[in-house]
Short mmCIF file of C-alpha atoms and ligand atoms in Angstrom, two decimals:
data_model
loop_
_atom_site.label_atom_id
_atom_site.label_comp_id
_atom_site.label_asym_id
_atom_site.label_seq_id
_atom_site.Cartn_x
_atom_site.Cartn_y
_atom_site.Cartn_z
CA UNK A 591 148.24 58.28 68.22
CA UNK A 592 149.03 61.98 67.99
CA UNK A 593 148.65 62.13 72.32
CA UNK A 594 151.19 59.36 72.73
CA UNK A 595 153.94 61.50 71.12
CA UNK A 596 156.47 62.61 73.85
CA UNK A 597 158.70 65.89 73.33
CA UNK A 598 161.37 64.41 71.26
CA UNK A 599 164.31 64.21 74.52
CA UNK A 600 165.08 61.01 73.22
CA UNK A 601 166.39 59.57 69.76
CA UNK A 602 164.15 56.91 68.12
CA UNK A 603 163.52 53.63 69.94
CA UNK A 604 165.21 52.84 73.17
CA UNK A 605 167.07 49.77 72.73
CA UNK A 606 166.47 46.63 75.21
CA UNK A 607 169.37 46.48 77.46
CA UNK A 608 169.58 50.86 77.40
CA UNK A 609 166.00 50.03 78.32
CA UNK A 610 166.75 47.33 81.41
CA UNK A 611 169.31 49.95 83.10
CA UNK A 612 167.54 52.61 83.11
CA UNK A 613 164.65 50.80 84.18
CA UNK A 614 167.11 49.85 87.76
CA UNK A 615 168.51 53.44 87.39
CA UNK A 616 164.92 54.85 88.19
CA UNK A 617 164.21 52.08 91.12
CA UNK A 618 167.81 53.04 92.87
CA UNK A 619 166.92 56.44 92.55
CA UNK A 620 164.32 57.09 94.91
CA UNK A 621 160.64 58.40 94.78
CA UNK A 622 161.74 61.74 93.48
CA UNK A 623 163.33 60.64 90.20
CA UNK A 624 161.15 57.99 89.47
CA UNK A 625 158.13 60.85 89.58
CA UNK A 626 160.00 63.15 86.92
CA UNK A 627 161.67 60.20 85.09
CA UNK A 628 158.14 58.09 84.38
CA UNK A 629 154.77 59.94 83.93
CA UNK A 630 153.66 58.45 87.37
CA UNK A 631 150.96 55.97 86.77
CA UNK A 632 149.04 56.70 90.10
CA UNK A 633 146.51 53.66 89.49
CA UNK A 634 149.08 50.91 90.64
CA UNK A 635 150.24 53.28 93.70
CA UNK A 636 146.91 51.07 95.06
CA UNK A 637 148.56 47.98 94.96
CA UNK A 638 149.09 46.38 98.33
CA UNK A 639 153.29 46.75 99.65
CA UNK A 640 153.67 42.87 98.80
CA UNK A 641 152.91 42.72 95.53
CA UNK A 642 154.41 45.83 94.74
CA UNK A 643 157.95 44.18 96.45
CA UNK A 644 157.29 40.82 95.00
CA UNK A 645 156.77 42.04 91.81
CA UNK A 646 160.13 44.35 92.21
CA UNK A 647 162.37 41.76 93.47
CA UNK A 648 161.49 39.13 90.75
CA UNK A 649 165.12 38.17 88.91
CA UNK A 650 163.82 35.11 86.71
CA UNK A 651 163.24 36.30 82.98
CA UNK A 652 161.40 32.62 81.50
CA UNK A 653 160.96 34.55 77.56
CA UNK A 654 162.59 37.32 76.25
CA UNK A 655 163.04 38.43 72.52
CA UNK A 656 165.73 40.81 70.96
CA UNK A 657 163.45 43.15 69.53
CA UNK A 658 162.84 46.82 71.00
CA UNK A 659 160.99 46.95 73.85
CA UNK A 660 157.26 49.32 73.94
CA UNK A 661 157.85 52.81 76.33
CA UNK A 662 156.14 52.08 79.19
CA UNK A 663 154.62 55.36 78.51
CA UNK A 664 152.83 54.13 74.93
CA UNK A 665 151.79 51.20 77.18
CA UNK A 666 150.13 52.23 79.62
CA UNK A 667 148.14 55.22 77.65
CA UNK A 668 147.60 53.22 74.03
CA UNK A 669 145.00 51.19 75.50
CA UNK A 670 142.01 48.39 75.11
CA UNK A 671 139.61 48.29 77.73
CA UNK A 672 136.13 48.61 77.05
CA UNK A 673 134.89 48.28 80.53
CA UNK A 674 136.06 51.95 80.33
CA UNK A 675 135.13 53.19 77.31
CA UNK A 676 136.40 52.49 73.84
CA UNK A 677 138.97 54.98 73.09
CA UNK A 678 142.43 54.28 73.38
CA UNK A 679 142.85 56.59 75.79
CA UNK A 680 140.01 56.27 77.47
CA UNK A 681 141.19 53.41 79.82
CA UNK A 682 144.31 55.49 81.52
CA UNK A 683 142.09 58.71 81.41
CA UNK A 684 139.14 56.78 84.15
CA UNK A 685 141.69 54.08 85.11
CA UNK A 686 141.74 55.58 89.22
CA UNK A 687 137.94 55.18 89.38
CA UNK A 688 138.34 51.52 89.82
CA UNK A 689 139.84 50.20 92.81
CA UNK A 690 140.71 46.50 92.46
CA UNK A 691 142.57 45.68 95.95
CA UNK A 692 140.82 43.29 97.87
CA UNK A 693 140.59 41.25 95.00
CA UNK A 694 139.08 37.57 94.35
CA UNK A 695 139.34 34.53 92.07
CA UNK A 696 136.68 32.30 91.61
CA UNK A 697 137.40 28.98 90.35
CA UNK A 698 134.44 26.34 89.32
CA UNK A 699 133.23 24.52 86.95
CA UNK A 700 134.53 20.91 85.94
CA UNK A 701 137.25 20.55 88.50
CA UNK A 702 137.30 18.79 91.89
CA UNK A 703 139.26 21.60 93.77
CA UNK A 704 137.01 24.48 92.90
CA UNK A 705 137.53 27.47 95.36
CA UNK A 706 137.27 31.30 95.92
CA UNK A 707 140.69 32.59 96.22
CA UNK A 708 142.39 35.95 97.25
CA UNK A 709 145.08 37.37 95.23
CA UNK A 710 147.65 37.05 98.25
CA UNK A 711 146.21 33.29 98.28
CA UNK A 712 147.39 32.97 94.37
CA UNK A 713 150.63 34.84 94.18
CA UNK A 714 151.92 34.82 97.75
CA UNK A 715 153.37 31.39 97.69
CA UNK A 716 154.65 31.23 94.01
CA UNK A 717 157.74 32.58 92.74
CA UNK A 718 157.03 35.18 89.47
CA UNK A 719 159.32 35.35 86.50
CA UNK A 720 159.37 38.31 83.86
CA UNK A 721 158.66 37.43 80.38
CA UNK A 722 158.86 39.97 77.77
CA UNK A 723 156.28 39.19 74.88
CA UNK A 724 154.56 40.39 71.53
CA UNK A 725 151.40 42.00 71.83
CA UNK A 726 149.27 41.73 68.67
CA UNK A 727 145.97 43.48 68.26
CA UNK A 728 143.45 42.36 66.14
CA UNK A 729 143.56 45.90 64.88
CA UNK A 730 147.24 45.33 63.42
CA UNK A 731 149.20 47.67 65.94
CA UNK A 732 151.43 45.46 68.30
CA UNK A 733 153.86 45.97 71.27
CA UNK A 734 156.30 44.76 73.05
CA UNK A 735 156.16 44.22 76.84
CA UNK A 736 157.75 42.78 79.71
CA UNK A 737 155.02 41.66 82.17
CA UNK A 738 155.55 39.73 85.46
CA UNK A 739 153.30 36.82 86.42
CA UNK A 740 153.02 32.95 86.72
CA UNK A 741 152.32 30.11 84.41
CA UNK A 742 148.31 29.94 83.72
CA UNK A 743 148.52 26.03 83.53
CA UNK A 744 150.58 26.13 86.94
CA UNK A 745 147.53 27.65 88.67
CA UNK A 746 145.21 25.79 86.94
CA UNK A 747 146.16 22.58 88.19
CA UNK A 748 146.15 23.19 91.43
CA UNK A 749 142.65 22.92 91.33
CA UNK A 750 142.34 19.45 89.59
CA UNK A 751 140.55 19.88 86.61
CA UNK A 752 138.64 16.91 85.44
CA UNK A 753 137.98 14.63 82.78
CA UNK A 754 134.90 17.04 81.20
CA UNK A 755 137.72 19.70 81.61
CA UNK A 756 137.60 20.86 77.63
CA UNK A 757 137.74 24.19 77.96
CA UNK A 758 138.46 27.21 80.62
CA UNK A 759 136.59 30.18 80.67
CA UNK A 760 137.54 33.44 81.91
CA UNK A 761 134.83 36.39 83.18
CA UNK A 762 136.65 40.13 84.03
CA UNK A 763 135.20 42.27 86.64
CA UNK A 764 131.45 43.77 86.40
CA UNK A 765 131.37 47.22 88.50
CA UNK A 766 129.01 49.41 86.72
CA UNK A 767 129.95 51.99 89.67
CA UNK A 768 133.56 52.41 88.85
CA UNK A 769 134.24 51.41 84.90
CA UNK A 770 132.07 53.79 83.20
CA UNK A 771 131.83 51.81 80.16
CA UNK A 772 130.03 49.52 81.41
CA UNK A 773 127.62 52.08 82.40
CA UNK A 774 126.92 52.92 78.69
CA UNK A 775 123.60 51.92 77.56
CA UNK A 776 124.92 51.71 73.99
CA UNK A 777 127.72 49.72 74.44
CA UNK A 778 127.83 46.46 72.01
CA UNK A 779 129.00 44.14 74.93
CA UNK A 780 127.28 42.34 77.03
CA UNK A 781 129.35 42.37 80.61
CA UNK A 782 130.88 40.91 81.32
CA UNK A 783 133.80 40.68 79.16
CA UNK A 784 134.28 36.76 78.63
CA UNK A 785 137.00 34.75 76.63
CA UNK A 786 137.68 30.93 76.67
CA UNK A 787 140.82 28.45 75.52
CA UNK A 788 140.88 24.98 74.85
CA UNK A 789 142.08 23.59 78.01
CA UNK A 790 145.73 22.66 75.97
CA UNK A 791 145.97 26.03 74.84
CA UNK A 792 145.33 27.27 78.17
CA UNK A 793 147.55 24.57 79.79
CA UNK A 794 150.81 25.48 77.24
CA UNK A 795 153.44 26.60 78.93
CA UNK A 796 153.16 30.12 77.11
CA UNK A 797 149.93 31.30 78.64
CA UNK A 798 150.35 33.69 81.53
CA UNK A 799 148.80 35.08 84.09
CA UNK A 800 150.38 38.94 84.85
CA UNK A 801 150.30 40.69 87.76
CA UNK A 802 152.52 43.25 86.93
CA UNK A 803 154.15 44.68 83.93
CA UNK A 804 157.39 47.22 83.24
CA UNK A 805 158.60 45.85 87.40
CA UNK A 806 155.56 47.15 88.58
CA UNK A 807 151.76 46.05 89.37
CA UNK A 808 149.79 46.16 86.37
CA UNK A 809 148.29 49.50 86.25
CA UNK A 810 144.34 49.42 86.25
CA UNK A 811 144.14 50.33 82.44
CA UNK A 812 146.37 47.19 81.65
CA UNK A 813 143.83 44.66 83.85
CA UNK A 814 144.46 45.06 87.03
CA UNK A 815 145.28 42.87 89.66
CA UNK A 816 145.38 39.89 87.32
CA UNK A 817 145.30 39.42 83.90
CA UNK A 818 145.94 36.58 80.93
CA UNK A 819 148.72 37.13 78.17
CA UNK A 820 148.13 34.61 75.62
CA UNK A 821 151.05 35.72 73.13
CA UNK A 822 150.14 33.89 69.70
CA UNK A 823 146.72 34.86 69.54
CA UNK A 824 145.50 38.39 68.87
CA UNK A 825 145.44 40.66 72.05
CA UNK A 826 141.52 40.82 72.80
CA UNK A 827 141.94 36.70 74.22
CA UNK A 828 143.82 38.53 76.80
CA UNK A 829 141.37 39.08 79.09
CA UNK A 830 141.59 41.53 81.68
CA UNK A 831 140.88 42.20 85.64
CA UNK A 832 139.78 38.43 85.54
CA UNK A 833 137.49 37.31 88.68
CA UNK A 834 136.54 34.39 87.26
CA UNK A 835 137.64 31.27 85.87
CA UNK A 836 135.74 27.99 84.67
CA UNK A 837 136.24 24.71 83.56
CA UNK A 838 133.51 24.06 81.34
CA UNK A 839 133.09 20.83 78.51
CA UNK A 840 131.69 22.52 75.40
CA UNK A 841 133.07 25.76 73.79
CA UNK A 842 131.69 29.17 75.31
CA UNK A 843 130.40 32.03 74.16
CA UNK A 844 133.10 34.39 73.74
CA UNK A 845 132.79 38.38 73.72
CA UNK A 846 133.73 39.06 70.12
CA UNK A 847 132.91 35.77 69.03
CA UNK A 848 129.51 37.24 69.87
CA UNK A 849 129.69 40.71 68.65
CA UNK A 850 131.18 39.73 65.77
CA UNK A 851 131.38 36.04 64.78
CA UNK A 852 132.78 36.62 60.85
CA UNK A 853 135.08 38.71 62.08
CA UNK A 854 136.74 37.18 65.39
CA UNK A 855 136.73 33.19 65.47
CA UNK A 856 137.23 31.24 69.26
CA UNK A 857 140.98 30.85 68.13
CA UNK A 858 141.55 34.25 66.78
CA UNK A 859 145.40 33.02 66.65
CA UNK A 860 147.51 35.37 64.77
CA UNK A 861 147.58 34.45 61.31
CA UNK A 862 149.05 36.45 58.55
CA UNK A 863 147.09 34.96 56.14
CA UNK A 864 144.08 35.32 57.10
CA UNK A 865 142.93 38.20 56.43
CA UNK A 866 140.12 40.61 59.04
CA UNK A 867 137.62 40.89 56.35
CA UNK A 868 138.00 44.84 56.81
CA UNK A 869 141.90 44.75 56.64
CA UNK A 870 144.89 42.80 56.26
CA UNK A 871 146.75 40.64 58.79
CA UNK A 872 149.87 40.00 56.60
CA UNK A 873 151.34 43.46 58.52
CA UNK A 874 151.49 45.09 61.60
CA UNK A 875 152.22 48.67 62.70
CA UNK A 876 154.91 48.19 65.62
CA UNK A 877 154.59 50.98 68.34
CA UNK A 878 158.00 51.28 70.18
CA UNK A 879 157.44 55.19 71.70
CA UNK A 880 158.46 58.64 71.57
CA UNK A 881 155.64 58.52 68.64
CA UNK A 882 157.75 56.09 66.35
CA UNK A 883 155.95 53.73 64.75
CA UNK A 884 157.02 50.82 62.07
CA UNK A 885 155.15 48.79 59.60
CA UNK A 886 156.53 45.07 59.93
CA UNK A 887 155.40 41.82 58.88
CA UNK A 888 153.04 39.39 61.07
CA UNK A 889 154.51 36.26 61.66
CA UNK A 890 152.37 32.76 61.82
CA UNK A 891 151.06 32.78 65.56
CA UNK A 892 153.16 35.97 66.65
CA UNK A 893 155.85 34.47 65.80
CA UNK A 894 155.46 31.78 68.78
CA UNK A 895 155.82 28.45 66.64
CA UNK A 896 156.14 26.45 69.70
CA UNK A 897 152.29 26.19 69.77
CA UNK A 898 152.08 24.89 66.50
CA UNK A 899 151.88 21.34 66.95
CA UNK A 900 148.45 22.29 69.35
CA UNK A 901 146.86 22.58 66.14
CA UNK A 902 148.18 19.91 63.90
CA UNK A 903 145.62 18.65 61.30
CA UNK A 904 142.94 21.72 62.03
CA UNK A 905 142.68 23.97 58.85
CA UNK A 906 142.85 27.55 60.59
CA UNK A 907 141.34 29.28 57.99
CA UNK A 908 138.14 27.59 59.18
CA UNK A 909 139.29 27.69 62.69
CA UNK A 910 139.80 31.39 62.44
N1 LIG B 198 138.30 42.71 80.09
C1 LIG B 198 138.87 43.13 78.94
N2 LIG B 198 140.02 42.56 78.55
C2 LIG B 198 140.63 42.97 77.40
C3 LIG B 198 140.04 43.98 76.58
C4 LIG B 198 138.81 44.57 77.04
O1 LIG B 198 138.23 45.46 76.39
N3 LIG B 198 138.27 44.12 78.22
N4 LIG B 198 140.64 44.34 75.41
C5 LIG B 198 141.55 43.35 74.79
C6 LIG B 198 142.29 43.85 73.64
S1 LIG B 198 141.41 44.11 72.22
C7 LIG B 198 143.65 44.02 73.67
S2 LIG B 198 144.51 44.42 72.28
C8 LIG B 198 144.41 43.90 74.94
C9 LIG B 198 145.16 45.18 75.20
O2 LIG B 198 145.98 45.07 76.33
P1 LIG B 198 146.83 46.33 76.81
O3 LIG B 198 145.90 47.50 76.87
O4 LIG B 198 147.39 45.95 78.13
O5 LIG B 198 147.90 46.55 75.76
O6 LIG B 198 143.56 43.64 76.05
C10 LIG B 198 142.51 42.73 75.81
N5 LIG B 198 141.81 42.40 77.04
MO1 LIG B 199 142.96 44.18 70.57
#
């Protein structure tokens, strides 16, 4: 964590709405500011004018929360992205070798719309909403970021799943030319990355699909063009720079199901009480920037008890 501290120019956390003015204090204020305000993330400067503007001009917060919003700063250099190495800093230190725009969906599987889709074919016609959510890592550190996307299960419809419709799978990007981790012979993955939801879970109105986070396009290390936020479960179902998505009737294969299967379940929702078998779940450390960092409880699915009732009679201890 030590390279995340920033010289100390600001006291302790800064607060949500301190956070929200300052954020339309840097737009207003041109190019110039915004370069000496924010450490300038160069990797979304790729992003195409439209989704940069769409992204920017989107009003509608759908879920917000009072606590302390993550420094953009802490999230966008605190990362997990193995496609480019497994350090945490690793993924905004190689994050402008990869160069996402054009970009494609494919949809398949059990569904009777199936298609390839552009990103401009996705987003263009939707409106996107804000929603500032809990980010919980397997590892126990969380966040707390505002990301701008659209419903999962509003996308997903559109292409008709079908009866044998069980479960969706989601594949992110295979370059070995431009993510360096993937070039590593001794890497424990095999690409690509893949994670999977029940098709409830995937179709509850919490699931997300971001294309941009902190007002602006998601910067490479944090999955760009595209990526899921699925807030009650830990962080690694998130899957990033996602290129494909399928409708499949049995449960998949899923990366750290794989690597790992005692240690990360399919459900891997966040549960307190169920302890990593290295390390406890019943805390968290909260990272909120400038280097501060606070130990506070884990609540029962990150705290999102709205998907509770997706799991009614299942014991999760089993269903890890
Ligand atoms: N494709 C892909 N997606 C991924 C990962 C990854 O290594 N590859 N890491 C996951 C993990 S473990 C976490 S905690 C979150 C981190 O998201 P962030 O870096 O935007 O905070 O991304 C998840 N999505
Ligand atoms: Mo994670």
């Amino acid at each position: 964590m030590a390279k995340l501290v920033l010289p100390d120019t600001e006291n302790d956390v800064t607060p949500k709405p301190l956070f929200l003015n300052r954020r339309t204090i840097i737009k207003s204020a041109g190019a110039a500011l915004l370069a000496s305000a924010a450490p300038s993330i160069l990797a979304s400067q790729s992003a195409p004018s439209w989704l940069s503007q769409k992204i920017s001009n989107t009003v509608f917060r759908g879920v917000t929360t009072d606590e302390a919003v993550t420094d953009q700063y802490d999230a966008t250099r605190y990362n997990n992205f193995y496609e480019f190495g497994t350090g945490k800093d690793d993924p905004a230190k190689y994050a402008d070798e990869f160069n996402p725009y054009p970009w494609q969906i494919s949809v398949e599987g059990e569904c009777d719309a199936p298609g390839v889709l552009s990103l401009e074919d996705l987003i263009v016609s939707k409106s996107l909403e804000e929603r500032i959510y809990r980010l919980r890592c397997v590892e126990a550190w969380s966040m707390v970021i505002p990301w701008t996307g659209i419903e999962l299960g509003s996308l997903l419809k559109r292409f008709k799943p079908n009866s044998r419709a069980k479960y969706v799978v989601f594949e992110s990007v295979v370059r070995e030319e431009e993510l360096r981790g993937q070039r590593d012979r001794f890497s424990f993955i095999d690409w690509p990355y893949v994670e999977g939801l029940r098709i409830d879970e995937a179709m509850h109105s919490l699931s997300f699909l971001a294309v941009g986070m902190y007002g602006e396009p998601l910067p490479n290390q944090n999955g760009a063009p595209i990526r899921l936020l699925v807030p009650w479960k830990y962080g690694f179902k998130s899957s990033k720079s996602i290129v494909k998505i399928k409708f499949v009737e049995s449960e998949p294969n899923t990366t750290w199901n794989l690597a790992n299967p005692k240690e990360y379940g399919f459900y891997s929702n966040v549960n307190p009480n169920r302890p990593h078998p290295r390390w406890t779940q019943a805390t968290e450390r909260r990272i909120t920037g400038q280097g501060k960092i606070e130990r506070i409880p884990t609540q029962m699915f990150n705290g999102y008890d709205q998907v509770a009732s997706l799991y009614e009679g299942m014991d999760l201890k089993k269903f890890y």
